CSV table of C-alpha atoms in Angstrom, one decimal:
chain,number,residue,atom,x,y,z
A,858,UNK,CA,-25.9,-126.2,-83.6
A,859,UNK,CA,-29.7,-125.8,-83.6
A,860,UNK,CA,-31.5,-128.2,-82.0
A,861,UNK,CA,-34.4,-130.1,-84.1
A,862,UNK,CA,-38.1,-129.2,-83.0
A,863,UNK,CA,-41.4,-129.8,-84.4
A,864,UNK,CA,-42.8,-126.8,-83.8
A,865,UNK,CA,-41.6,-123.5,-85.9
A,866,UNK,CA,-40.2,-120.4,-83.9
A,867,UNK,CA,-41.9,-117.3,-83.8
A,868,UNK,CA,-40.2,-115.5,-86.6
A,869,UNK,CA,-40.5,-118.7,-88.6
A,870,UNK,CA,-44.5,-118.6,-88.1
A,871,UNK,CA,-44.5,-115.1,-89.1
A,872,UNK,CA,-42.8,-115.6,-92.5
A,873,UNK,CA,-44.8,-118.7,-93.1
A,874,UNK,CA,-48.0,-116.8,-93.1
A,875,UNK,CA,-46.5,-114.0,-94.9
A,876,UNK,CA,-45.3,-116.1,-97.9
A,877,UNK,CA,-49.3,-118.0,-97.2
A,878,UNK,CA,-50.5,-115.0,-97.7
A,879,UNK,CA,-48.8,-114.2,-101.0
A,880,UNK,CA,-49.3,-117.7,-102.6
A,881,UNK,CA,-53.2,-117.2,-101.6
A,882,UNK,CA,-53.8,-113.9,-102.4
A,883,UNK,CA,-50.9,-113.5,-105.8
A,884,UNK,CA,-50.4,-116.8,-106.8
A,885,UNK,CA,-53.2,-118.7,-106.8
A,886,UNK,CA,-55.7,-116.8,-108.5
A,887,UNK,CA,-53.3,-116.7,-111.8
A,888,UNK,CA,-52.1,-120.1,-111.6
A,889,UNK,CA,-54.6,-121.9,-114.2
A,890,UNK,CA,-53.9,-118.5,-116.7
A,891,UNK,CA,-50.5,-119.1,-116.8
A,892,UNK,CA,-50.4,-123.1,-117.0
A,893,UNK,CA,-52.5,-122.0,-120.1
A,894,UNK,CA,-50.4,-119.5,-121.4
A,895,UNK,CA,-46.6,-122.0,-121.3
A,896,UNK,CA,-45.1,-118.4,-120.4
A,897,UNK,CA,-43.0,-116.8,-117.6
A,898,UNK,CA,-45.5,-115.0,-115.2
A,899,UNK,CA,-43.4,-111.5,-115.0
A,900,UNK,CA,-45.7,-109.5,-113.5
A,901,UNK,CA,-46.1,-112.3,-110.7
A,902,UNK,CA,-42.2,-111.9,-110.4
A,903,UNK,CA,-42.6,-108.3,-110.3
A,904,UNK,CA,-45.1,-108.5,-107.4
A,905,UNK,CA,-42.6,-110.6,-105.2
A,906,UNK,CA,-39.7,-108.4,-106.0
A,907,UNK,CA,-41.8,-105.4,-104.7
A,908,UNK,CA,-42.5,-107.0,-101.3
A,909,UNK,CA,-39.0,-108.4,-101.1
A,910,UNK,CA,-39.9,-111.9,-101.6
A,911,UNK,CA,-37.9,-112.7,-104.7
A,912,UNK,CA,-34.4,-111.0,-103.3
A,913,UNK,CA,-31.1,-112.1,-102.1
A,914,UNK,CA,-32.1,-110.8,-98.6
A,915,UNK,CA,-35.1,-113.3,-98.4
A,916,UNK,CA,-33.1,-116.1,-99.7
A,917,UNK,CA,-29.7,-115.2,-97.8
A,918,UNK,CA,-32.3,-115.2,-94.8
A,919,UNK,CA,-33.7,-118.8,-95.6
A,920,UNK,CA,-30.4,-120.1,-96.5
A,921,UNK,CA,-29.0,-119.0,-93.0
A,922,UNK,CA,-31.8,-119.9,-90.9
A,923,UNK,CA,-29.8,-121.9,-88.2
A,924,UNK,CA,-32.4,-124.6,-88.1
A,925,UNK,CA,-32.5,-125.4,-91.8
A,926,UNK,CA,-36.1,-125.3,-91.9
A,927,UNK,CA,-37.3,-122.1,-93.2
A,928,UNK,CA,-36.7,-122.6,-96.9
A,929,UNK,CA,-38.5,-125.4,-96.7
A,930,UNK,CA,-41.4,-124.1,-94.8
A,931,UNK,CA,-41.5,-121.6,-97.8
A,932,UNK,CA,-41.3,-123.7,-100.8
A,933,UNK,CA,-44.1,-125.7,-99.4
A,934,UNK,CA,-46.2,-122.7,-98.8
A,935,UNK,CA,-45.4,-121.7,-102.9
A,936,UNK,CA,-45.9,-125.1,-104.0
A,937,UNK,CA,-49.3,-125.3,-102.5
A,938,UNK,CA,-49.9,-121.6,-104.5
A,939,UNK,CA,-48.9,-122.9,-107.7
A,940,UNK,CA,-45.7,-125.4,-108.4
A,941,UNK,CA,-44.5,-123.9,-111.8
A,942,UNK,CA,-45.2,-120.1,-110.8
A,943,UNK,CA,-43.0,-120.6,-107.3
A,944,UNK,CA,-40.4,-122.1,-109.9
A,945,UNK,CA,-40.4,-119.1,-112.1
A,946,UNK,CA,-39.7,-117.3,-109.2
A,947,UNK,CA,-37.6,-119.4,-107.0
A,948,UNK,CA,-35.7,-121.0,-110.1
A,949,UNK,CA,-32.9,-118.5,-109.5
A,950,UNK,CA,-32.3,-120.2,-106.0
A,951,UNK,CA,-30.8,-123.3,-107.9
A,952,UNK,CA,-28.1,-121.3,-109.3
A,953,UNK,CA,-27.6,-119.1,-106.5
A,954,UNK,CA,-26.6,-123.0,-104.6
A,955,UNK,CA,-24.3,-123.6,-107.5
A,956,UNK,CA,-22.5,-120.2,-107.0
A,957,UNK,CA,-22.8,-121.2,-102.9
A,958,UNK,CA,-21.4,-124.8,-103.0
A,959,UNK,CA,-18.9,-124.2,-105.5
A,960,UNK,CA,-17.4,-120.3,-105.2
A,961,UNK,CA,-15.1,-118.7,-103.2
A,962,UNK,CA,-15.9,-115.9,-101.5
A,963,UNK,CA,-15.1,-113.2,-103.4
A,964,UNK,CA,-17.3,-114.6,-106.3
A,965,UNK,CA,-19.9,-115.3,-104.4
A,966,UNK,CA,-20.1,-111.9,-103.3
A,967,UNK,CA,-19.7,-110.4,-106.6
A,968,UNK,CA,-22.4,-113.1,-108.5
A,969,UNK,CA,-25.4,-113.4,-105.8
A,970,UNK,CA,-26.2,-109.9,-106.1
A,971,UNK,CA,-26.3,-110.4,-110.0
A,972,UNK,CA,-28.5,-113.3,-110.0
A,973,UNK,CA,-31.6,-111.3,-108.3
A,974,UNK,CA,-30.9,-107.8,-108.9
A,975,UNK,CA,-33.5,-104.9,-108.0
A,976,UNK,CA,-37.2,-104.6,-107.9
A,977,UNK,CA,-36.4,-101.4,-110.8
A,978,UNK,CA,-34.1,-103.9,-112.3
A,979,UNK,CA,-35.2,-107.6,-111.9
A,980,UNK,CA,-32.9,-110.3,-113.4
A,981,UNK,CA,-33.1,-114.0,-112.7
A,982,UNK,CA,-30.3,-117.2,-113.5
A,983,UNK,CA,-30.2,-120.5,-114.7
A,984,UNK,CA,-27.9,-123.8,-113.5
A,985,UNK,CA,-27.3,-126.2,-116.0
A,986,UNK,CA,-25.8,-129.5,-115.6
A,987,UNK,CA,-28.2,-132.4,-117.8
A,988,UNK,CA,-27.3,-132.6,-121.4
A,989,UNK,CA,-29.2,-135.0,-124.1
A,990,UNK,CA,-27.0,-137.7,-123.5
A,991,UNK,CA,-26.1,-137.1,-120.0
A,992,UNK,CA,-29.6,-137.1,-117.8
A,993,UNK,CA,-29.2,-139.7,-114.5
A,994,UNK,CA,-25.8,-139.9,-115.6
A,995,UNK,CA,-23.5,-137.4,-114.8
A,996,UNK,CA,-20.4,-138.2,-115.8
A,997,UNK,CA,-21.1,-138.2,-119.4
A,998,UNK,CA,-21.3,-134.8,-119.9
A,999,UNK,CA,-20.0,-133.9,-123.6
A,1000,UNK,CA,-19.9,-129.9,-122.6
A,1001,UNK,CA,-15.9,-128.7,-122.7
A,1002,UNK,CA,-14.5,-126.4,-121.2
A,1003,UNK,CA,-10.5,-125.5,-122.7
A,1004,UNK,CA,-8.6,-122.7,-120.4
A,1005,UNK,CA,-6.9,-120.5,-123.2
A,1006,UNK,CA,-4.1,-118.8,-120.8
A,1007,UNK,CA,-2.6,-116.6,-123.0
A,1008,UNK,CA,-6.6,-114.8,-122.4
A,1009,UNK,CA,-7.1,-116.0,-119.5
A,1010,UNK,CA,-10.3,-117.3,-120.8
A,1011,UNK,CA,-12.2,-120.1,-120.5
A,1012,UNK,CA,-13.9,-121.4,-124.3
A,1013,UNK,CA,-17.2,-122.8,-123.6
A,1014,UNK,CA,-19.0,-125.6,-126.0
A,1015,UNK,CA,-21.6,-127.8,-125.8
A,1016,UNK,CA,-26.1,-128.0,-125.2
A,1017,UNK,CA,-27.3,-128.2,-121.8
A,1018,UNK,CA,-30.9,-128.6,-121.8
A,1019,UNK,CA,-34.4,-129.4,-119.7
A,1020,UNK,CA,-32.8,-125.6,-117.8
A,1021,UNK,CA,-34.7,-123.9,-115.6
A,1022,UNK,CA,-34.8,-120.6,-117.0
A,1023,UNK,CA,-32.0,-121.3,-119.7
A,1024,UNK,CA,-31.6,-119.1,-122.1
A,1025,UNK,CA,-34.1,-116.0,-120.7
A,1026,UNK,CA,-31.3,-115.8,-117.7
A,1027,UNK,CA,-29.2,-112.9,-117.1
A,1028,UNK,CA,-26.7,-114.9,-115.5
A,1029,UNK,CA,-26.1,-118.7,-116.4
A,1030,UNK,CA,-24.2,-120.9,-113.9
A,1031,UNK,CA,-23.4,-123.9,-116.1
A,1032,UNK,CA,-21.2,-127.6,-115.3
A,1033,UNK,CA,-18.9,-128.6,-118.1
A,1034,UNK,CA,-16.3,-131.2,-118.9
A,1035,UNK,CA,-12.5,-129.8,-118.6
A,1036,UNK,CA,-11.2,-133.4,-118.5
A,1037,UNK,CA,-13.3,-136.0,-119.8
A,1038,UNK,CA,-11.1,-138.4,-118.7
A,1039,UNK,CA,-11.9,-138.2,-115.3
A,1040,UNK,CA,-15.9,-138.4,-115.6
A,1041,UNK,CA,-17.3,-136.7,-113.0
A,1042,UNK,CA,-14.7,-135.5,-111.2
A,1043,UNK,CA,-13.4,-133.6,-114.6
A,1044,UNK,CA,-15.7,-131.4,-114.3
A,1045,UNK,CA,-16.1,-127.5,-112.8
A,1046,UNK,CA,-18.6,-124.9,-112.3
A,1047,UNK,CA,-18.7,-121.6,-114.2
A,1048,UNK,CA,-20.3,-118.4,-114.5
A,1049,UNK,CA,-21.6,-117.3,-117.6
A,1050,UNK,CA,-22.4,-113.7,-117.0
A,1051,UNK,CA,-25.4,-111.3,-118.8
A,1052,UNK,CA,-24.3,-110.2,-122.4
A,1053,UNK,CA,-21.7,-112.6,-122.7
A,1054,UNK,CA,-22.0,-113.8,-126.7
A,1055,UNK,CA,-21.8,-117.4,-127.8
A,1056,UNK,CA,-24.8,-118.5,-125.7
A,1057,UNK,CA,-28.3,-118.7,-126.7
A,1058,UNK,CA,-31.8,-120.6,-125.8
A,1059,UNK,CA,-32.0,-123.6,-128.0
A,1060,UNK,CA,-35.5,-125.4,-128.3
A,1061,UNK,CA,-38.3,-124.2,-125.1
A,1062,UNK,CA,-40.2,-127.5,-124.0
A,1063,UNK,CA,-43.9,-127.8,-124.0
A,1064,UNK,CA,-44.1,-129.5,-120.5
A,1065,UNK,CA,-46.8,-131.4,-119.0
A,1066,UNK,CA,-47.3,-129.6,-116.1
A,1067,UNK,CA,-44.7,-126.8,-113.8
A,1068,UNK,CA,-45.8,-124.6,-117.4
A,1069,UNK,CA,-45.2,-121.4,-115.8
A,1070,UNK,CA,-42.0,-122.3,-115.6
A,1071,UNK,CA,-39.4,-121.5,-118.3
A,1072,UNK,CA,-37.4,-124.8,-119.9
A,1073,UNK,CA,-35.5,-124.7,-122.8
A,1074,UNK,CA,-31.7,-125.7,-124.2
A,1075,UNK,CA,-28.9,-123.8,-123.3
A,1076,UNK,CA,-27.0,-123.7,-126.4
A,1077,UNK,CA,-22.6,-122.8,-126.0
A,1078,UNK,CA,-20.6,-122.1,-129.2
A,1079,UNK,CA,-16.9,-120.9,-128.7
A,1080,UNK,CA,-19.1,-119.1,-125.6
A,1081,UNK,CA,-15.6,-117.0,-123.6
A,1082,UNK,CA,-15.8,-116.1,-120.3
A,1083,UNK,CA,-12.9,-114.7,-117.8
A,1084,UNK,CA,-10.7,-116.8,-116.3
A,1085,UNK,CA,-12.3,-115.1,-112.7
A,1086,UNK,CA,-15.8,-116.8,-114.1
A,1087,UNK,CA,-14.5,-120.8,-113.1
A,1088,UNK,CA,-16.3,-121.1,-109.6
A,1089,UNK,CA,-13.6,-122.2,-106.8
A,1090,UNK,CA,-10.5,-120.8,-109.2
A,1091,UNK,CA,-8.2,-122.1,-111.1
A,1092,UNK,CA,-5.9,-123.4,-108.5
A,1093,UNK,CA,-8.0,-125.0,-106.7
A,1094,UNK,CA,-9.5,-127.0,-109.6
A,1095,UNK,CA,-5.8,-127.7,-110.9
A,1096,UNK,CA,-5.1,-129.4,-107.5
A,1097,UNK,CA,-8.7,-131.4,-107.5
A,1098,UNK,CA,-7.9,-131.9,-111.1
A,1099,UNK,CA,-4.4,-133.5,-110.1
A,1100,UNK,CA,-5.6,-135.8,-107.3
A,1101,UNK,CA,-8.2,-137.3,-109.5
A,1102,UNK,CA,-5.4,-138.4,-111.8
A,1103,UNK,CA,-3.3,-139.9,-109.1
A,1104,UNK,CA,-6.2,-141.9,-108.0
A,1105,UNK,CA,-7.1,-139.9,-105.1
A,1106,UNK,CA,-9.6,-138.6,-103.4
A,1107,UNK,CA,-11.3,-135.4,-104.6
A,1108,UNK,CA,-13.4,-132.8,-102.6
A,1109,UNK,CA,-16.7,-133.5,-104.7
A,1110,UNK,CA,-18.6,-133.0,-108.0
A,1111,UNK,CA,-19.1,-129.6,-108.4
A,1112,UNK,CA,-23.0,-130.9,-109.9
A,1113,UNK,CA,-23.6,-133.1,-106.8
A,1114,UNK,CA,-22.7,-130.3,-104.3
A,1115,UNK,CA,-25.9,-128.5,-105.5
A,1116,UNK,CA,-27.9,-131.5,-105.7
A,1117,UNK,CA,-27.4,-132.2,-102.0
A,1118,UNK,CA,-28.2,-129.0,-101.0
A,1119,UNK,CA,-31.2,-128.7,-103.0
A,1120,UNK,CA,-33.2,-132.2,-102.5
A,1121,UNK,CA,-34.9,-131.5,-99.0
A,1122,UNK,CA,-36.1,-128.1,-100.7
A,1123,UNK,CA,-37.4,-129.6,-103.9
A,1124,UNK,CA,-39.1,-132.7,-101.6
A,1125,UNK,CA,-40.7,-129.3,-99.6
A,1126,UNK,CA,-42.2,-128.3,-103.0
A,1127,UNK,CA,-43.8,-131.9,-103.7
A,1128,UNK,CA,-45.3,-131.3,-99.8
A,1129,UNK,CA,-46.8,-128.4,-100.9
A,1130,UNK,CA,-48.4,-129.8,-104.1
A,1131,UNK,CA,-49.4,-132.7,-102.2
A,1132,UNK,CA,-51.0,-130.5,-99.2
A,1133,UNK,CA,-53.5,-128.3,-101.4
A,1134,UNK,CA,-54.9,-131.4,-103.1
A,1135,UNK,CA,-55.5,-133.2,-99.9
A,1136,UNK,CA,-57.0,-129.7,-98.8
A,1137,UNK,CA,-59.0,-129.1,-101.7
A,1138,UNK,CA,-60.2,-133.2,-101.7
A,1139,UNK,CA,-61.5,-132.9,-97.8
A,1140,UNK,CA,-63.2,-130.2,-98.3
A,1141,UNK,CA,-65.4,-131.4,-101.5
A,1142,UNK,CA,-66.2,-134.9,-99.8
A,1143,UNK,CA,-67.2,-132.8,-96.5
A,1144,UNK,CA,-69.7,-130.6,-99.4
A,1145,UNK,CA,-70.1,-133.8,-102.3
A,1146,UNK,CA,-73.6,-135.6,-101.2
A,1147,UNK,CA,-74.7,-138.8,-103.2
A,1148,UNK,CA,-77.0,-141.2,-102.2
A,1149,UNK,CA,-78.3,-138.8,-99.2
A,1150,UNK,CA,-74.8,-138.4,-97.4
A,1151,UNK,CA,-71.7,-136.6,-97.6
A,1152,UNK,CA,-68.8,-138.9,-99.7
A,1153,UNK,CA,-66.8,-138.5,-96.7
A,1154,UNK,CA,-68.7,-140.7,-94.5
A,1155,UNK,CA,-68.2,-143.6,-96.3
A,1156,UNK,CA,-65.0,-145.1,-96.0
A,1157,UNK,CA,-63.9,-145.7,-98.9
A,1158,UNK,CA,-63.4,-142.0,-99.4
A,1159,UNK,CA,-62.3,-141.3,-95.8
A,1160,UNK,CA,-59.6,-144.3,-95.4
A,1161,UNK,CA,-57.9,-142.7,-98.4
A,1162,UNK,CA,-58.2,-139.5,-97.0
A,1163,UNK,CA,-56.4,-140.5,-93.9
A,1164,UNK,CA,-53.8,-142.3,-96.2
A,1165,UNK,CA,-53.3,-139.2,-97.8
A,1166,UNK,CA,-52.8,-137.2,-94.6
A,1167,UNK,CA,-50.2,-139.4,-92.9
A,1168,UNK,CA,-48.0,-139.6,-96.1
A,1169,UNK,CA,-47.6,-135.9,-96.1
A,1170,UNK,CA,-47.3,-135.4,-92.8
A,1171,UNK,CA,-44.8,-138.5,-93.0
A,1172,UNK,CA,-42.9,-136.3,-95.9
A,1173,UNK,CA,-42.4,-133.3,-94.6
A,1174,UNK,CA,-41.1,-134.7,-91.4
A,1175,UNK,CA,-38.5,-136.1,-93.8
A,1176,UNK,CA,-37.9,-132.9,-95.4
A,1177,UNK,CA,-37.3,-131.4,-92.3
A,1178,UNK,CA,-35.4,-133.6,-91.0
A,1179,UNK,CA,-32.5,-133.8,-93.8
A,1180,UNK,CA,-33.0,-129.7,-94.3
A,1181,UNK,CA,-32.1,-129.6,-90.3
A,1182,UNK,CA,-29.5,-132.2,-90.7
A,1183,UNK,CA,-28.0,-130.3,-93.9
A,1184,UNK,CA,-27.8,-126.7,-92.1
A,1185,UNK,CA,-26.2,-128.1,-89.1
A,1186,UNK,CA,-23.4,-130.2,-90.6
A,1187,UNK,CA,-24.6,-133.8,-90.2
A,1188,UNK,CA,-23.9,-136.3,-92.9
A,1189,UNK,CA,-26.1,-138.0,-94.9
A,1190,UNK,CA,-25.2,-141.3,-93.8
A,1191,UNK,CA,-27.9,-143.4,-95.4
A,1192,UNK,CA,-29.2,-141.3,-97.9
A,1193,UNK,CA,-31.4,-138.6,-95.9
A,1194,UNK,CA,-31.6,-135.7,-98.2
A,1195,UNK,CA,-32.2,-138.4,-100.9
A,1196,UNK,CA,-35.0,-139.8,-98.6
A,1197,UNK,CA,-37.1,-136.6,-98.2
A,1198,UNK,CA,-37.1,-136.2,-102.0
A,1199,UNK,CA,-38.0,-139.4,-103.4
A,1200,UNK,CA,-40.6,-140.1,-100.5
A,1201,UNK,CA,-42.2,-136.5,-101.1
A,1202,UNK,CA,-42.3,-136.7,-104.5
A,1203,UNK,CA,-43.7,-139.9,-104.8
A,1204,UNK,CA,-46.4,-138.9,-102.1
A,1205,UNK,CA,-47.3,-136.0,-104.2
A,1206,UNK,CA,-47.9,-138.0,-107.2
A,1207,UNK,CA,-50.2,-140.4,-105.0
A,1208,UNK,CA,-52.1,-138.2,-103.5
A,1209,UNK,CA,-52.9,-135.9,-106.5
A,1210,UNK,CA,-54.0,-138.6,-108.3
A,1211,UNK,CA,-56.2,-140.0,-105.2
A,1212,UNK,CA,-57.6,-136.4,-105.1
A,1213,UNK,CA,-59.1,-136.7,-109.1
A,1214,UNK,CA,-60.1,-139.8,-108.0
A,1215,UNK,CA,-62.2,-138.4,-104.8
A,1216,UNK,CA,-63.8,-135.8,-107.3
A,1217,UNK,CA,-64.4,-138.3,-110.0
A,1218,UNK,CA,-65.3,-137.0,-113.2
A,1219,UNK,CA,-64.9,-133.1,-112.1
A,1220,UNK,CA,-61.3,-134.1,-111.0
A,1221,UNK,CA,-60.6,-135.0,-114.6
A,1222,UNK,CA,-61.5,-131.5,-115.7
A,1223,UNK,CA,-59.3,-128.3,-116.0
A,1224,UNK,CA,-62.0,-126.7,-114.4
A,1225,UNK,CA,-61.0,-128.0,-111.1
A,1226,UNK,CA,-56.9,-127.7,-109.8
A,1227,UNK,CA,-56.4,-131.2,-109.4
A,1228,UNK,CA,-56.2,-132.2,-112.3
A,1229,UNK,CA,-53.1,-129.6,-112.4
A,1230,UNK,CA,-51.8,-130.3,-109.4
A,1231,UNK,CA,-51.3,-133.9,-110.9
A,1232,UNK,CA,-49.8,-132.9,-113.6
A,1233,UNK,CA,-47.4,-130.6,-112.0
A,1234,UNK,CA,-46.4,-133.6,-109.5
A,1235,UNK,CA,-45.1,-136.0,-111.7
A,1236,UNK,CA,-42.1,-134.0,-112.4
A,1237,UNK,CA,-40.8,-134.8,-108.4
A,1238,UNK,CA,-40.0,-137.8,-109.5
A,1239,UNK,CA,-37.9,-136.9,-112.4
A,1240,UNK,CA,-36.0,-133.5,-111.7
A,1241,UNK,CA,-33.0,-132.9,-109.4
A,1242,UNK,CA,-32.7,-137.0,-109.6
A,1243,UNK,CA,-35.1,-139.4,-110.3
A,1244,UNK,CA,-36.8,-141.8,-108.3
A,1245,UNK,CA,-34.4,-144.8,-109.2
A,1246,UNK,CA,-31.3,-142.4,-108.4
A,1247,UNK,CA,-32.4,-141.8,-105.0
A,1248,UNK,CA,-32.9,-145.2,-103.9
A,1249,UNK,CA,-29.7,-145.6,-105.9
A,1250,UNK,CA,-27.7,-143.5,-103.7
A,1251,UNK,CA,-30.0,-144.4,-100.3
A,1252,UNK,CA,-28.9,-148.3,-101.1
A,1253,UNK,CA,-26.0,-147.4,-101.7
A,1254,UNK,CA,-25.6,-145.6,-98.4
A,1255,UNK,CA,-26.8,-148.1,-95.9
A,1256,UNK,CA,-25.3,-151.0,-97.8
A,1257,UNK,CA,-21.9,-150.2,-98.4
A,1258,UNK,CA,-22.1,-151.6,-101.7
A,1259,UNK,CA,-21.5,-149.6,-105.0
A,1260,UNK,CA,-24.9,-150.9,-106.9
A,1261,UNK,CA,-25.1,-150.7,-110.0
């Protein structure tokens, strides 16, 4: 087991300027021209699978980092580029945890490769679990799944939406009912492989802010997969399946398994927003003069400020801390991963609205990022668990008490 440290290791430092480098130099420039344009910033994509940023080597490589910490150290460093391009790119890492959590080995080493493919050949993937009537609540999923056996095929119905890349995915990794009886614990993961038919983008949402990032309805109708395509096999979901109707215990959700693993890294993303307004904030009241001095000499401006730098630094110590805890096999005993994300993203959505106020009327403008990076905030407290869900499951944690 790694140990937990502060300070980054060598390699760790090297990739961290690397991918700084990228989101300065790439990103950053194109960022307001594709918040304009609501579209998917290919040619961005294309860039990052050149340099072997967007590949399963780079990801298998943050995924395995023994300390946890360098997929979040990267996030954060795309975030601060630009939120909603780092999700185009990095949108495929949510299904690439679904396939993780959930597969066996076998699958996982026949999918991963799928979800990325080459830099001649990009392709990208989508994991879908809300549905209109099943946001926060998870177990209400209407989506079936019915195992034909004489195919050996699993019949796929239902509308997922509000998916990250659903639809324009080559490979869909999707959580449907196949008991709803059982709520939650009905439920399985599958794979719904490129040029499968019966599955089709529904309506694309006009987003207030991560707009470089694809969202739209994932739309199932009589959709057939392989039997091979249920994530975890069919034996192993009989036998979960057959526990939960005896009133036992099951081995997990198969949506909360990649929710778990994903919450430090999406609280890493809020640091990131949250880091370049602070950045860009300190540097205009150090440059802003009224009334003969520099804005950041009165307090007013400073105090908030230094109220902005100790929340982020207070996140991302968070972040790290559940993304070192997650790697190494500790449990969340009061809510940690759940901690980093609802603190970050809150902190994000403070301090980008603190930095329009430090600018004042040019903060309010699309002229300046701020206003952008407020808008692309907000969503940290919806996504992957809102606010009220996480201090859901963190009361619940230290309490002992199933709140309602």
């Amino acid at each position: 087991m790694a140990e937990f440290s502060l300070e980054l290791n060598e390699d760790q430092l090297q990739l961290q300027k690397w991918v700084h480098d990228f989101a300065e130099n790439v990103i950053r420039p194109a960022a307001s021209e594709w918040d304009e344009r609501e579209e998917t910033p290919w040619p961005i994509i294309e860039e990052a699978a050149k340099i072997g940023l967007y590949s399963l080597d780079f990801v298998s490589q943050c995924f395995m980092d023994p300390t946890g910490l360098l997929l979040p150290v990267v996030q954060e460093e795309m975030a601060w580029g630009d939120a909603g391009i780092n999700l185009a790119i990095f949108g495929t890492t949510l299904a690439v945890a679904g396939i993780f959590a959930n597969g066996t080995p076998e699958q996982i080493g026949e999918w991963l490769p799928q979800c990325f493919g080459t830099p001649d050949d990009i392709k990208i993937a989508a994991f879908g679990v809300s549905e209109p009537d099943a946001g926060s609540d998870v177990s209400s999923l209407r989506s079936r799944a019915v195992y034909d056996e004489a195919n050996d095929e699993w019949v796929l119905n239902g509308t997922k939406t509000w998916i990250t890349n659903g639809g324009i995915a080559n490979t869909h990794v999707l959580v449907l009912s196949v008991d709803p009886e059982l709520g939650a614990r009905g439920q399985a993961s599958f794979v719904v492989p490129e040029g499968t038919a019966g599955i089709r983008q529904g309506q694309k949402f006009k987003k207030m802010g991560i707009r470089a990032s694809h969202t739209a309805e994932v739309i199932l109708e009589d959709c057939r997969v392989p039997g091979r395509c249920l994530l975890g096999g069919k034996d192993k979901l009989d036998e979960k399946l057959a526990r939960a109707r005896e009133g036992k215990r099951t081995s997990g959700q198969a949506a909360m398994a990649t929710f778990e693993a994903s919450r430090p890294t999406v609280g890493a993303q809020a640091v990131g927003i949250a880091r370049a307004a602070y950045e860009y904030s300190l540097d205009y009241a150090k440059e802003r003069v009224q009334f003969k001095r520099p804005i950041i000499q009165n307090q007013a401006i400073a105090f908030k400020l230094a109220d902005m730098k100790t929340r982020i630094d207070a996140s991302r110590l968070l972040v790290h801390r559940a993304a070192w805890m997650g790697r190494n096999g500790k449990k969340f005993e009061a809510g940690e991963g759940s901690m980093s994300k609802l603190y970050a993203g809150e902190t994000a959505v403070w301090v980008t609205e603190q930095a329009i106020q430090i600018l004042g009327g040019y903060g309010y403008t699309r002229e300046y990022p701020v206003e952008r990076w407020h808008r692309d905030a907000k969503i940290y407290t919806i996504f992957e668990g809102t606010s009220e869900i996480q201090r859901l499951i963190i009361s619940r944690a230290i309490s002992g008490v199933h709140i309602q």
